[in-house]
Amino acid sequence: MKHRLAALFLAAAPFCTLLAGCAPTPDVPGPGGGSSSSGSTNNGGNSESEDNNSGGNTATKLQPKAYMEAYNVSYIASKIISKNPYVANYVFSVVNPNKNYSLSSVKISIVLTDNNGKTLTDYTTIQSIAPGDTVRFAYSASYSVPVHMDRYHVDTVLSSYFKTPETESDGTPKIAKSSDITVVDAKETKTSPKFDYNIINGTALNTSHYPCKVKVSLLLKKNGRIVYATWVNSPSDVLANGTFPVTIYAPKNIDYDSFDLIAIPC
C-alpha cells in the first residue's frame, strides 16, 4: 500500500466516538508529559458499597473512573496531514466499579490550550463496559498548532446509561470483557525509505461467547515510555470466538524501540 493511503488511514482512525448527552462533573487537573493522573468521579447519591446497587446508580462509588497513563504531543511529518501535524496522544484506563450493571457511552472530555492560550476541547467515548470491568485504550487527535493538555474528566453518566445485562443461567453477564479480547501474532514490517510509515500487523481474538466490536490500540515506546498512540476499530462485530485482522501504521519520524497492541470490546 502506498504511503499516501497509509497516512489517510491513520488520520481517519480516531473517530469511534458517540456523544452521550450528559452533564459534566468537576474537572480534575491532568499532567503534562507522560505521567499519569486519576480522573474524577461523579457526585450525588450515597456511598454504597461497590458490590451493592440498592442506593441507586447515582451512588458515588458506582460511577466510572478514568485514569490517564500517558499523554504527549507528536509532530507527524507527512504531506497528507500537513495541515494538522501535531498529534496529541493519550492512553486511558476507565473503570466500571458497578458489578451489577454495564455502562454505555462513557464520555471522557478533554480540555487543552494552544501556545496562544486559546482553549480547545475534545472528547472520546467508550460505548460499552461490562460490570466490574476495566478497559485500557489509546486515543489521539490532530491539531494545526502545538497543544497542551490542561485537564480531563468523566462526564456524568445518568442512571439511564446503566444497563442490566442479560445473564446466563449461572448469572454470568452476556457481554464481552476486556480480558476476552487478545491480540496474537503481532509483528512489525520495516518499509523502504519511500514510505512514511512502518506497518504493524496482528490478529485480535474475541474469546468470549458474545459478538462485539473490537478496538485495537497501538502504543509505540522508547525506553519503556509511551511516545505515540493510535488505534483502529473493527468495522463490524467480531463473532464469538472470531478474529479481526489488524493493520496499523507507525510513523517513521517517531523515535521508538518497541510497541504494544492492546484490544478491548468497543
Short mmCIF file of C-alpha atoms in Angstrom, two decimals:
data_model
loop_
_atom_site.label_atom_id
_atom_site.label_comp_id
_atom_site.label_asym_id
_atom_site.label_seq_id
_atom_site.Cartn_x
_atom_site.Cartn_y
_atom_site.Cartn_z
CA MET A 1 0.00 0.00 0.00
CA LYS A 2 1.34 3.41 -0.85
CA HIS A 3 2.29 5.83 1.90
CA ARG A 4 -0.49 8.27 0.91
CA LEU A 5 -3.11 5.66 1.72
CA ALA A 6 -1.31 4.78 4.92
CA ALA A 7 -1.38 8.37 6.09
CA LEU A 8 -5.04 8.74 5.22
CA PHE A 9 -5.85 5.58 7.14
CA LEU A 10 -4.07 6.82 10.23
CA ALA A 11 -5.72 10.22 10.03
CA ALA A 12 -9.17 8.68 9.74
CA ALA A 13 -8.81 6.15 12.55
CA PRO A 14 -9.58 8.23 15.65
CA PHE A 15 -13.35 8.53 15.28
CA CYS A 16 -15.25 5.74 17.05
CA THR A 17 -16.97 8.26 19.31
CA LEU A 18 -20.59 8.96 20.14
CA LEU A 19 -21.97 11.87 22.11
CA ALA A 20 -23.66 10.91 25.35
CA GLY A 21 -25.96 13.72 26.45
CA CYS A 22 -24.59 14.12 29.95
CA ALA A 23 -23.81 16.96 32.30
CA PRO A 24 -20.12 17.42 33.25
CA THR A 25 -18.53 16.60 36.56
CA PRO A 26 -15.89 18.81 38.19
CA ASP A 27 -12.62 18.91 36.27
CA VAL A 28 -9.54 17.14 37.55
CA PRO A 29 -6.10 18.60 36.76
CA GLY A 30 -4.11 16.50 34.32
CA PRO A 31 -0.35 16.20 33.96
CA GLY A 32 1.95 17.12 31.15
CA GLY A 33 4.43 14.69 29.63
CA GLY A 34 3.85 11.00 30.12
CA SER A 35 2.88 10.91 33.77
CA SER A 36 -0.46 9.57 34.96
CA SER A 37 -3.45 11.08 36.72
CA SER A 38 -6.66 9.87 38.25
CA GLY A 39 -9.86 11.10 36.70
CA SER A 40 -12.90 12.40 38.51
CA THR A 41 -15.88 10.50 39.78
CA ASN A 42 -19.46 11.75 39.78
CA ASN A 43 -21.08 13.33 42.79
CA GLY A 44 -24.52 12.57 44.16
CA GLY A 45 -26.31 9.76 45.92
CA ASN A 46 -24.85 7.96 48.87
CA SER A 47 -21.65 5.98 49.13
CA GLU A 48 -22.99 2.49 48.65
CA SER A 49 -20.66 -0.47 48.52
CA GLU A 50 -19.16 -1.21 45.10
CA ASP A 51 -20.99 -4.55 45.18
CA ASN A 52 -24.34 -3.09 46.24
CA ASN A 53 -26.67 -1.19 43.95
CA SER A 54 -29.51 -0.64 46.45
CA GLY A 55 -28.60 3.06 46.77
CA GLY A 56 -29.25 3.67 43.09
CA ASN A 57 -26.86 4.21 40.22
CA THR A 58 -26.04 7.78 41.30
CA ALA A 59 -24.00 6.47 44.24
CA THR A 60 -20.50 7.93 44.02
CA LYS A 61 -18.71 4.61 44.34
CA LEU A 62 -20.64 3.21 41.38
CA GLN A 63 -19.56 5.89 38.89
CA PRO A 64 -16.95 5.24 36.18
CA LYS A 65 -13.43 6.46 36.88
CA ALA A 66 -10.83 7.47 34.30
CA TYR A 67 -7.05 7.31 34.69
CA MET A 68 -4.61 8.77 32.17
CA GLU A 69 -1.50 6.63 31.80
CA ALA A 70 0.26 8.72 29.16
CA TYR A 71 -0.02 11.98 27.25
CA ASN A 72 2.30 13.64 24.75
CA VAL A 73 2.20 15.61 21.52
CA SER A 74 3.94 14.24 18.42
CA TYR A 75 4.83 16.10 15.23
CA ILE A 76 3.98 13.85 12.28
CA ALA A 77 5.91 14.73 9.13
CA SER A 78 3.57 13.87 6.26
CA LYS A 79 2.34 15.88 3.29
CA ILE A 80 -1.08 14.28 3.59
CA ILE A 81 -1.72 15.63 7.12
CA SER A 82 0.48 18.72 6.89
CA LYS A 83 -2.42 21.00 7.90
CA ASN A 84 -2.76 19.21 11.26
CA PRO A 85 0.67 17.73 12.00
CA TYR A 86 0.55 17.96 15.82
CA VAL A 87 -0.96 14.76 17.20
CA ALA A 88 -2.00 14.63 20.86
CA ASN A 89 -1.64 11.05 22.09
CA TYR A 90 -3.46 9.67 25.13
CA VAL A 91 -3.63 6.31 26.88
CA PHE A 92 -6.61 5.97 29.23
CA SER A 93 -7.95 3.32 31.55
CA VAL A 94 -11.64 3.50 32.50
CA VAL A 95 -13.02 1.51 35.42
CA ASN A 96 -16.64 0.46 35.89
CA PRO A 97 -16.86 -0.25 39.65
CA ASN A 98 -20.54 -1.22 39.35
CA LYS A 99 -20.54 -5.02 39.44
CA ASN A 100 -24.26 -5.33 38.72
CA TYR A 101 -24.66 -3.09 35.68
CA SER A 102 -22.79 -2.50 32.44
CA LEU A 103 -22.14 1.04 31.16
CA SER A 104 -22.99 2.59 27.83
CA SER A 105 -21.40 5.66 26.19
CA VAL A 106 -18.87 6.62 28.87
CA LYS A 107 -17.58 10.00 27.71
CA ILE A 108 -14.18 11.47 28.64
CA SER A 109 -13.97 15.22 27.99
CA ILE A 110 -10.54 16.77 27.41
CA VAL A 111 -9.58 20.45 27.70
CA LEU A 112 -6.42 21.75 26.00
CA THR A 113 -4.78 25.09 25.22
CA ASP A 114 -2.56 26.15 22.34
CA ASN A 115 0.56 28.30 22.56
CA ASN A 116 -1.59 31.45 22.39
CA GLY A 117 -3.69 30.37 25.36
CA LYS A 118 -6.73 29.52 23.26
CA THR A 119 -8.89 26.82 24.85
CA LEU A 120 -9.64 23.71 22.81
CA THR A 121 -11.95 20.86 23.74
CA ASP A 122 -12.17 17.27 22.65
CA TYR A 123 -13.70 14.02 23.83
CA THR A 124 -13.65 10.27 23.35
CA THR A 125 -16.32 7.73 24.23
CA ILE A 126 -16.26 4.07 25.17
CA GLN A 127 -19.51 2.52 24.05
CA SER A 128 -19.73 -0.41 26.45
CA ILE A 129 -18.00 -1.52 29.65
CA ALA A 130 -19.01 -4.78 31.31
CA PRO A 131 -19.91 -4.89 35.03
CA GLY A 132 -16.78 -4.55 37.17
CA ASP A 133 -14.52 -4.30 34.11
CA THR A 134 -11.58 -2.03 33.29
CA VAL A 135 -10.74 -1.03 29.70
CA ARG A 136 -7.39 0.39 28.55
CA PHE A 137 -7.10 2.12 25.20
CA ALA A 138 -5.42 4.80 23.11
CA TYR A 139 -6.92 8.00 21.77
CA SER A 140 -5.38 10.70 19.58
CA ALA A 141 -6.42 13.89 17.83
CA SER A 142 -4.64 16.14 15.30
CA TYR A 143 -4.14 19.90 15.51
CA SER A 144 -2.61 22.60 13.32
CA VAL A 145 -0.58 24.04 16.23
CA PRO A 146 1.13 22.63 19.35
CA VAL A 147 -1.30 21.96 22.20
CA HIS A 148 -1.05 21.39 25.93
CA MET A 149 -3.44 19.24 27.96
CA ASP A 150 -4.99 21.11 30.90
CA ARG A 151 -7.45 18.62 32.37
CA TYR A 152 -9.89 15.84 31.66
CA HIS A 153 -12.94 14.37 33.35
CA VAL A 154 -15.59 11.70 33.00
CA ASP A 155 -18.91 13.29 32.14
CA THR A 156 -21.83 12.34 34.36
CA VAL A 157 -23.38 9.02 33.37
CA LEU A 158 -27.08 9.19 34.19
CA SER A 159 -28.89 6.13 35.51
CA SER A 160 -30.37 5.57 32.05
CA TYR A 161 -26.87 4.79 30.80
CA PHE A 162 -26.51 1.90 33.21
CA LYS A 163 -27.78 -1.29 31.64
CA THR A 164 -28.89 -4.53 33.22
CA PRO A 165 -27.08 -7.08 31.08
CA GLU A 166 -28.69 -10.33 30.04
CA THR A 167 -27.22 -13.21 32.01
CA GLU A 168 -26.58 -16.89 31.63
CA SER A 169 -28.34 -19.34 33.94
CA ASP A 170 -25.41 -19.09 36.36
CA GLY A 171 -25.70 -15.26 36.45
CA THR A 172 -22.73 -14.58 34.14
CA PRO A 173 -23.38 -11.38 32.12
CA LYS A 174 -23.78 -11.96 28.38
CA ILE A 175 -21.22 -9.34 27.43
CA ALA A 176 -17.58 -9.47 26.39
CA LYS A 177 -15.00 -8.17 28.89
CA SER A 178 -11.59 -6.69 28.15
CA SER A 179 -9.92 -9.93 29.26
CA ASP A 180 -11.84 -11.74 26.49
CA ILE A 181 -10.13 -9.74 23.72
CA THR A 182 -6.49 -10.52 22.97
CA VAL A 183 -4.00 -9.83 20.17
CA VAL A 184 -1.73 -12.56 18.82
CA ASP A 185 0.97 -12.77 16.15
CA ALA A 186 1.89 -9.10 16.45
CA LYS A 187 4.74 -8.16 14.13
CA GLU A 188 6.34 -5.11 12.58
CA THR A 189 7.29 -4.73 8.92
CA LYS A 190 10.01 -2.17 8.19
CA THR A 191 9.22 -0.46 4.90
CA SER A 192 11.51 1.11 2.31
CA PRO A 193 12.58 4.77 2.66
CA LYS A 194 9.90 5.92 0.21
CA PHE A 195 7.20 5.13 2.78
CA ASP A 196 6.37 7.40 5.75
CA TYR A 197 5.19 4.52 7.95
CA ASN A 198 6.19 1.09 9.13
CA ILE A 199 3.39 -1.49 9.23
CA ILE A 200 2.19 -3.22 12.40
CA ASN A 201 0.08 -6.34 11.96
CA GLY A 202 -1.64 -8.73 14.34
CA THR A 203 -4.84 -10.69 14.90
CA ALA A 204 -7.42 -9.73 17.51
CA LEU A 205 -9.30 -12.66 19.04
CA ASN A 206 -12.73 -12.49 20.65
CA THR A 207 -12.52 -15.43 23.05
CA SER A 208 -15.90 -14.70 24.63
CA HIS A 209 -19.25 -16.29 23.73
CA TYR A 210 -20.66 -12.92 22.63
CA PRO A 211 -20.11 -10.88 19.44
CA CYS A 212 -18.77 -7.34 19.85
CA LYS A 213 -16.91 -4.62 18.00
CA VAL A 214 -13.21 -4.52 18.86
CA LYS A 215 -10.87 -1.55 19.38
CA VAL A 216 -7.13 -2.26 18.95
CA SER A 217 -4.63 0.35 20.21
CA LEU A 218 -1.03 0.68 19.09
CA LEU A 219 1.40 2.02 21.69
CA LEU A 220 4.88 2.98 20.48
CA LYS A 221 7.52 3.06 23.21
CA LYS A 222 11.02 4.41 23.72
CA ASN A 223 12.93 3.07 26.73
CA GLY A 224 9.64 1.79 28.14
CA ARG A 225 7.86 5.17 27.87
CA ILE A 226 4.87 5.61 25.56
CA VAL A 227 5.78 8.17 22.89
CA TYR A 228 2.92 7.69 20.42
CA ALA A 229 -0.51 6.05 20.34
CA THR A 230 -3.22 5.39 17.79
CA TRP A 231 -5.88 2.75 17.10
CA VAL A 232 -8.22 1.01 14.67
CA ASN A 233 -11.73 -0.36 15.19
CA SER A 234 -13.29 -3.43 13.65
CA PRO A 235 -15.83 -2.31 11.03
CA SER A 236 -18.44 -4.70 12.41
CA ASP A 237 -18.96 -7.14 15.27
CA VAL A 238 -16.29 -9.79 15.74
CA LEU A 239 -18.18 -13.03 16.22
CA ALA A 240 -17.85 -15.18 19.34
CA ASN A 241 -14.52 -16.99 19.07
CA GLY A 242 -13.91 -14.94 15.91
CA THR A 243 -10.93 -12.91 14.71
CA PHE A 244 -10.21 -9.41 13.40
CA PRO A 245 -7.07 -8.89 11.24
CA VAL A 246 -5.28 -5.75 12.40
CA THR A 247 -3.13 -3.37 10.34
CA ILE A 248 -1.90 -0.11 11.90
CA TYR A 249 0.72 2.32 10.61
CA ALA A 250 3.60 3.56 12.79
CA PRO A 251 5.07 6.94 11.69
CA LYS A 252 8.77 6.63 10.94
CA ASN A 253 9.64 10.03 12.36
CA ILE A 254 8.62 8.82 15.85
CA ASP A 255 11.68 7.55 17.72
CA TYR A 256 10.57 4.22 19.21
CA ASP A 257 12.22 0.91 20.04
CA SER A 258 9.23 -1.31 20.90
CA PHE A 259 5.45 -1.47 20.57
CA ASP A 260 2.36 -2.99 22.16
CA LEU A 261 -1.01 -3.89 20.68
CA ILE A 262 -3.89 -3.93 23.16
CA ALA A 263 -7.54 -4.70 22.43
CA ILE A 264 -10.88 -4.16 24.16
CA PRO A 265 -14.58 -4.50 23.30
CA CYS A 266 -15.74 -1.29 21.63
#
